[in-house]
Amino acid sequence: FIIFWYLSSLWKKSVMNPKRCAACKYLRRRCPKDCIFSPYFPPGDPDKFACIHRIYGAGNVSKMLQQLPVQTRAEAVESLSFEAKCRVEDPVYGCVGIISLLQTEIQKTQTLLARTQAEIAVAQAKHSQNPS
Amino acid sequence: MGGPGSSPCASCKLLRRRCAKDCIFAPYFPPDDPHKFAIVHKVFGASNVSKMLQELPVHQRADAVNSLVFEANARVRDPVYGCVGAISYLQNQVSQLQMQLAVAQAEILCIQMQQEPNLQSHHQILELDQDDKILLLHNNIDNCNNNSNNNLGYAMSSGQFNSNFASPSSMMQMQMQMQDPLKQESLWT
């Protein structure tokens, strides 16, 4: 029995990659050498994949990455991760809430800028009429 | 709402299933707009959307669906950056406007100081302006950044946003679609 146990643990170690990526660890599957997730989901950060999986699902993320050139996949994963985190923190608006805040900020700043520029024009006109 | 005698909702049509009376998708994906559910299904998946909606109170589901549709559209248009490209573009716009505002505010202060009658001599007023203009400009920039970023700070820090996301292509695309940043309703069209 001991020999069997020893041989089976050796076999498991050779088949199961001890350095599975976070995605394959989460999905409880073998991590192949050409795993599409492994460059972007290192084992030290399990929450990153968990969050993306919760919002998009592993299959959708895999499809999205396969449709992208390899050099753009890292950025795509980071943006998906950001959007997924926003959605988890704000289940109603997600990152669209941030866009809305920025648009409001732009509107406020444009109004203030227009008002200040009008004040400058008035002050300059006043100064040119009364140069002394 | 789906059921016998009524047309199935867009989701059930796409998923080729019977549209139940209590179908969770039916109120938000009418049959006359199949593209709306198709795009959300493509990016998020029907089961994920269903789970998300089930976790929300009913009165918030319409807004949630609209924001999901917006994000899905952004992701299809820009598969690398999605909405993050738009956020980066808008952030740059905010920074530029804040800089312009700081310059304008420094200028108005200088003009006011020039017109201030209580200073000792006209010559001293000019010298004071030369020395203080840059200082006023820097102070105004700091004040603008502090006042404007407080509202965004909690939102941005919670998402660990990296401002290096923007790519020129996504900036150009979002510029065309966000020509009217004053109207929030444009998010939902």
mmCIF file with all atom_site columns, C-alpha atoms in Angstrom, chain B residues 70-182:
data_model
loop_
_atom_site.group_PDB
_atom_site.id
_atom_site.type_symbol
_atom_site.label_atom_id
_atom_site.label_alt_id
_atom_site.label_comp_id
_atom_site.label_asym_id
_atom_site.label_entity_id
_atom_site.label_seq_id
_atom_site.pdbx_PDB_ins_code
_atom_site.Cartn_x
_atom_site.Cartn_y
_atom_site.Cartn_z
_atom_site.occupancy
_atom_site.B_iso_or_equiv
_atom_site.pdbx_formal_charge
_atom_site.auth_seq_id
_atom_site.auth_comp_id
_atom_site.auth_asym_id
_atom_site.auth_atom_id
_atom_site.pdbx_PDB_model_num
ATOM 1   C CA . PHE B 1 70  ? -22.946 50.087  -22.467 1.00 0.00 ? 70  PHE B CA 1
ATOM 2   C CA . GLU B 1 71  ? -19.921 48.122  -21.234 1.00 0.00 ? 71  GLU B CA 1
ATOM 3   C CA . ALA B 1 72  ? -20.566 45.315  -23.703 1.00 0.00 ? 72  ALA B CA 1
ATOM 4   C CA . ASN B 1 73  ? -20.799 47.785  -26.592 1.00 0.00 ? 73  ASN B CA 1
ATOM 5   C CA . ALA B 1 74  ? -17.556 49.436  -25.483 1.00 0.00 ? 74  ALA B CA 1
ATOM 6   C CA . ARG B 1 75  ? -15.821 46.063  -25.256 1.00 0.00 ? 75  ARG B CA 1
ATOM 7   C CA . VAL B 1 76  ? -16.988 45.015  -28.726 1.00 0.00 ? 76  VAL B CA 1
ATOM 8   C CA . ARG B 1 77  ? -15.826 48.332  -30.221 1.00 0.00 ? 77  ARG B CA 1
ATOM 9   C CA . ASP B 1 78  ? -12.497 48.159  -28.419 1.00 0.00 ? 78  ASP B CA 1
ATOM 10  C CA . PRO B 1 79  ? -11.696 44.540  -27.498 1.00 0.00 ? 79  PRO B CA 1
ATOM 11  C CA . VAL B 1 80  ? -8.447  45.501  -25.735 1.00 0.00 ? 80  VAL B CA 1
ATOM 12  C CA . TYR B 1 81  ? -9.489  48.423  -23.525 1.00 0.00 ? 81  TYR B CA 1
ATOM 13  C CA . GLY B 1 82  ? -13.301 48.466  -23.509 1.00 0.00 ? 82  GLY B CA 1
ATOM 14  C CA . CYS B 1 83  ? -14.675 51.132  -21.143 1.00 0.00 ? 83  CYS B CA 1
ATOM 15  C CA . VAL B 1 84  ? -11.243 51.744  -19.670 1.00 0.00 ? 84  VAL B CA 1
ATOM 16  C CA . GLY B 1 85  ? -10.283 53.531  -22.891 1.00 0.00 ? 85  GLY B CA 1
ATOM 17  C CA . ALA B 1 86  ? -13.185 55.927  -22.395 1.00 0.00 ? 86  ALA B CA 1
ATOM 18  C CA . ILE B 1 87  ? -12.254 56.497  -18.754 1.00 0.00 ? 87  ILE B CA 1
ATOM 19  C CA . SER B 1 88  ? -8.683  57.316  -19.718 1.00 0.00 ? 88  SER B CA 1
ATOM 20  C CA . TYR B 1 89  ? -9.837  59.725  -22.418 1.00 0.00 ? 89  TYR B CA 1
ATOM 21  C CA . LEU B 1 90  ? -12.206 61.515  -20.042 1.00 0.00 ? 90  LEU B CA 1
ATOM 22  C CA . GLN B 1 91  ? -9.539  61.697  -17.346 1.00 0.00 ? 91  GLN B CA 1
ATOM 23  C CA . ASN B 1 92  ? -7.200  63.421  -19.784 1.00 0.00 ? 92  ASN B CA 1
ATOM 24  C CA . GLN B 1 93  ? -9.974  65.838  -20.681 1.00 0.00 ? 93  GLN B CA 1
ATOM 25  C CA . VAL B 1 94  ? -10.543 66.648  -17.010 1.00 0.00 ? 94  VAL B CA 1
ATOM 26  C CA . SER B 1 95  ? -6.815  67.281  -16.491 1.00 0.00 ? 95  SER B CA 1
ATOM 27  C CA . GLN B 1 96  ? -6.621  69.603  -19.494 1.00 0.00 ? 96  GLN B CA 1
ATOM 28  C CA . LEU B 1 97  ? -9.675  71.577  -18.395 1.00 0.00 ? 97  LEU B CA 1
ATOM 29  C CA . GLN B 1 98  ? -8.324  71.878  -14.860 1.00 0.00 ? 98  GLN B CA 1
ATOM 30  C CA . MET B 1 99  ? -5.056  73.235  -16.242 1.00 0.00 ? 99  MET B CA 1
ATOM 31  C CA . GLN B 1 100 ? -6.898  75.772  -18.411 1.00 0.00 ? 100 GLN B CA 1
ATOM 32  C CA . LEU B 1 101 ? -9.003  76.778  -15.406 1.00 0.00 ? 101 LEU B CA 1
ATOM 33  C CA . ALA B 1 102 ? -5.921  77.232  -13.234 1.00 0.00 ? 102 ALA B CA 1
ATOM 34  C CA . VAL B 1 103 ? -4.347  79.475  -15.870 1.00 0.00 ? 103 VAL B CA 1
ATOM 35  C CA . ALA B 1 104 ? -7.532  81.504  -16.224 1.00 0.00 ? 104 ALA B CA 1
ATOM 36  C CA . GLN B 1 105 ? -7.906  81.901  -12.463 1.00 0.00 ? 105 GLN B CA 1
ATOM 37  C CA . ALA B 1 106 ? -4.285  83.034  -12.123 1.00 0.00 ? 106 ALA B CA 1
ATOM 38  C CA . GLU B 1 107 ? -4.859  85.533  -14.899 1.00 0.00 ? 107 GLU B CA 1
ATOM 39  C CA . ILE B 1 108 ? -7.991  86.984  -13.286 1.00 0.00 ? 108 ILE B CA 1
ATOM 40  C CA . LEU B 1 109 ? -6.120  87.339  -9.998  1.00 0.00 ? 109 LEU B CA 1
ATOM 41  C CA . CYS B 1 110 ? -3.303  89.171  -11.734 1.00 0.00 ? 110 CYS B CA 1
ATOM 42  C CA . ILE B 1 111 ? -5.759  91.491  -13.445 1.00 0.00 ? 111 ILE B CA 1
ATOM 43  C CA . GLN B 1 112 ? -7.494  92.163  -10.128 1.00 0.00 ? 112 GLN B CA 1
ATOM 44  C CA . MET B 1 113 ? -4.180  92.902  -8.455  1.00 0.00 ? 113 MET B CA 1
ATOM 45  C CA . GLN B 1 114 ? -3.231  95.254  -11.262 1.00 0.00 ? 114 GLN B CA 1
ATOM 46  C CA . GLN B 1 115 ? -6.484  97.098  -10.838 1.00 0.00 ? 115 GLN B CA 1
ATOM 47  C CA . GLU B 1 116 ? -6.220  97.118  -7.032  1.00 0.00 ? 116 GLU B CA 1
ATOM 48  C CA . PRO B 1 117 ? -5.926  100.761 -6.012  1.00 0.00 ? 117 PRO B CA 1
ATOM 49  C CA . ASN B 1 118 ? -4.555  100.158 -2.506  1.00 0.00 ? 118 ASN B CA 1
ATOM 50  C CA . LEU B 1 119 ? -1.001  99.173  -3.414  1.00 0.00 ? 119 LEU B CA 1
ATOM 51  C CA . GLN B 1 120 ? 1.759   101.745 -2.813  1.00 0.00 ? 120 GLN B CA 1
ATOM 52  C CA . SER B 1 121 ? 2.978   102.383 -6.349  1.00 0.00 ? 121 SER B CA 1
ATOM 53  C CA . HIS B 1 122 ? 2.240   101.296 -9.863  1.00 0.00 ? 122 HIS B CA 1
ATOM 54  C CA . HIS B 1 123 ? 5.826   100.150 -10.332 1.00 0.00 ? 123 HIS B CA 1
ATOM 55  C CA . GLN B 1 124 ? 5.646   97.919  -7.270  1.00 0.00 ? 124 GLN B CA 1
ATOM 56  C CA . ILE B 1 125 ? 2.380   96.433  -8.544  1.00 0.00 ? 125 ILE B CA 1
ATOM 57  C CA . LEU B 1 126 ? 4.068   95.400  -11.772 1.00 0.00 ? 126 LEU B CA 1
ATOM 58  C CA . GLU B 1 127 ? 7.028   93.844  -9.934  1.00 0.00 ? 127 GLU B CA 1
ATOM 59  C CA . LEU B 1 128 ? 4.705   91.974  -7.604  1.00 0.00 ? 128 LEU B CA 1
ATOM 60  C CA . ASP B 1 129 ? 2.847   90.562  -10.558 1.00 0.00 ? 129 ASP B CA 1
ATOM 61  C CA . GLN B 1 130 ? 6.033   89.328  -12.202 1.00 0.00 ? 130 GLN B CA 1
ATOM 62  C CA . ASP B 1 131 ? 7.105   87.459  -9.090  1.00 0.00 ? 131 ASP B CA 1
ATOM 63  C CA . ASP B 1 132 ? 3.715   86.172  -7.976  1.00 0.00 ? 132 ASP B CA 1
ATOM 64  C CA . LYS B 1 133 ? 2.187   85.105  -11.259 1.00 0.00 ? 133 LYS B CA 1
ATOM 65  C CA . ILE B 1 134 ? 3.981   81.735  -11.330 1.00 0.00 ? 134 ILE B CA 1
ATOM 66  C CA . LEU B 1 135 ? 3.320   81.186  -7.622  1.00 0.00 ? 135 LEU B CA 1
ATOM 67  C CA . LEU B 1 136 ? -0.385  81.955  -8.082  1.00 0.00 ? 136 LEU B CA 1
ATOM 68  C CA . LEU B 1 137 ? -0.512  79.623  -11.074 1.00 0.00 ? 137 LEU B CA 1
ATOM 69  C CA . HIS B 1 138 ? 1.002   76.737  -9.098  1.00 0.00 ? 138 HIS B CA 1
ATOM 70  C CA . ASN B 1 139 ? -1.281  77.402  -6.121  1.00 0.00 ? 139 ASN B CA 1
ATOM 71  C CA . ASN B 1 140 ? -4.322  77.434  -8.366  1.00 0.00 ? 140 ASN B CA 1
ATOM 72  C CA . ILE B 1 141 ? -3.320  74.185  -10.042 1.00 0.00 ? 141 ILE B CA 1
ATOM 73  C CA . ASP B 1 142 ? -2.962  72.501  -6.646  1.00 0.00 ? 142 ASP B CA 1
ATOM 74  C CA . ASN B 1 143 ? -6.289  73.893  -5.451  1.00 0.00 ? 143 ASN B CA 1
ATOM 75  C CA . CYS B 1 144 ? -8.055  72.760  -8.617  1.00 0.00 ? 144 CYS B CA 1
ATOM 76  C CA . ASN B 1 145 ? -6.600  69.267  -8.356  1.00 0.00 ? 145 ASN B CA 1
ATOM 77  C CA . ASN B 1 146 ? -7.543  68.956  -4.677  1.00 0.00 ? 146 ASN B CA 1
ATOM 78  C CA . ASN B 1 147 ? -11.101 70.207  -5.142  1.00 0.00 ? 147 ASN B CA 1
ATOM 79  C CA . SER B 1 148 ? -11.912 68.232  -8.261  1.00 0.00 ? 148 SER B CA 1
ATOM 80  C CA . ASN B 1 149 ? -10.261 64.945  -7.428  1.00 0.00 ? 149 ASN B CA 1
ATOM 81  C CA . ASN B 1 150 ? -11.912 64.460  -4.047  1.00 0.00 ? 150 ASN B CA 1
ATOM 82  C CA . ASN B 1 151 ? -15.133 63.268  -5.669  1.00 0.00 ? 151 ASN B CA 1
ATOM 83  C CA . LEU B 1 152 ? -13.317 60.907  -8.001  1.00 0.00 ? 152 LEU B CA 1
ATOM 84  C CA . GLY B 1 153 ? -10.725 59.659  -5.554  1.00 0.00 ? 153 GLY B CA 1
ATOM 85  C CA . TYR B 1 154 ? -12.887 56.999  -3.929  1.00 0.00 ? 154 TYR B CA 1
ATOM 86  C CA . ALA B 1 155 ? -14.079 55.736  -7.281  1.00 0.00 ? 155 ALA B CA 1
ATOM 87  C CA . MET B 1 156 ? -10.693 55.616  -8.923  1.00 0.00 ? 156 MET B CA 1
ATOM 88  C CA . SER B 1 157 ? -8.803  54.148  -5.978  1.00 0.00 ? 157 SER B CA 1
ATOM 89  C CA . SER B 1 158 ? -11.356 51.400  -5.515  1.00 0.00 ? 158 SER B CA 1
ATOM 90  C CA . GLY B 1 159 ? -10.724 50.184  -9.043  1.00 0.00 ? 159 GLY B CA 1
ATOM 91  C CA . GLN B 1 160 ? -6.915  50.515  -8.900  1.00 0.00 ? 160 GLN B CA 1
ATOM 92  C CA . PHE B 1 161 ? -7.080  52.448  -12.112 1.00 0.00 ? 161 PHE B CA 1
ATOM 93  C CA . ASN B 1 162 ? -3.909  52.713  -14.172 1.00 0.00 ? 162 ASN B CA 1
ATOM 94  C CA . SER B 1 163 ? -3.886  55.826  -16.333 1.00 0.00 ? 163 SER B CA 1
ATOM 95  C CA . ASN B 1 164 ? -1.535  54.169  -18.800 1.00 0.00 ? 164 ASN B CA 1
ATOM 96  C CA . PHE B 1 165 ? -4.395  52.199  -20.341 1.00 0.00 ? 165 PHE B CA 1
ATOM 97  C CA . ALA B 1 166 ? -5.289  54.683  -23.061 1.00 0.00 ? 166 ALA B CA 1
ATOM 98  C CA . SER B 1 167 ? -4.401  53.868  -26.600 1.00 0.00 ? 167 SER B CA 1
ATOM 99  C CA . PRO B 1 168 ? -4.728  56.390  -29.411 1.00 0.00 ? 168 PRO B CA 1
ATOM 100 C CA . SER B 1 169 ? -7.277  54.251  -31.244 1.00 0.00 ? 169 SER B CA 1
ATOM 101 C CA . SER B 1 170 ? -9.599  53.968  -28.267 1.00 0.00 ? 170 SER B CA 1
ATOM 102 C CA . MET B 1 171 ? -9.221  57.681  -27.536 1.00 0.00 ? 171 MET B CA 1
ATOM 103 C CA . MET B 1 172 ? -10.258 58.538  -31.098 1.00 0.00 ? 172 MET B CA 1
ATOM 104 C CA . GLN B 1 173 ? -13.234 56.197  -30.999 1.00 0.00 ? 173 GLN B CA 1
ATOM 105 C CA . MET B 1 174 ? -14.525 57.468  -27.691 1.00 0.00 ? 174 MET B CA 1
ATOM 106 C CA . GLN B 1 175 ? -13.956 61.075  -28.747 1.00 0.00 ? 175 GLN B CA 1
ATOM 107 C CA . MET B 1 176 ? -16.427 60.569  -31.565 1.00 0.00 ? 176 MET B CA 1
ATOM 108 C CA . GLN B 1 177 ? -18.974 59.024  -29.274 1.00 0.00 ? 177 GLN B CA 1
ATOM 109 C CA . MET B 1 178 ? -18.633 61.449  -26.407 1.00 0.00 ? 178 MET B CA 1
ATOM 110 C CA . GLN B 1 179 ? -18.916 64.726  -28.207 1.00 0.00 ? 179 GLN B CA 1
ATOM 111 C CA . ASP B 1 180 ? -21.635 65.795  -25.817 1.00 0.00 ? 180 ASP B CA 1
ATOM 112 C CA . PRO B 1 181 ? -20.232 65.103  -22.361 1.00 0.00 ? 181 PRO B CA 1
ATOM 113 C CA . LEU B 1 182 ? -22.822 67.414  -20.799 1.00 0.00 ? 182 LEU B CA 1
#
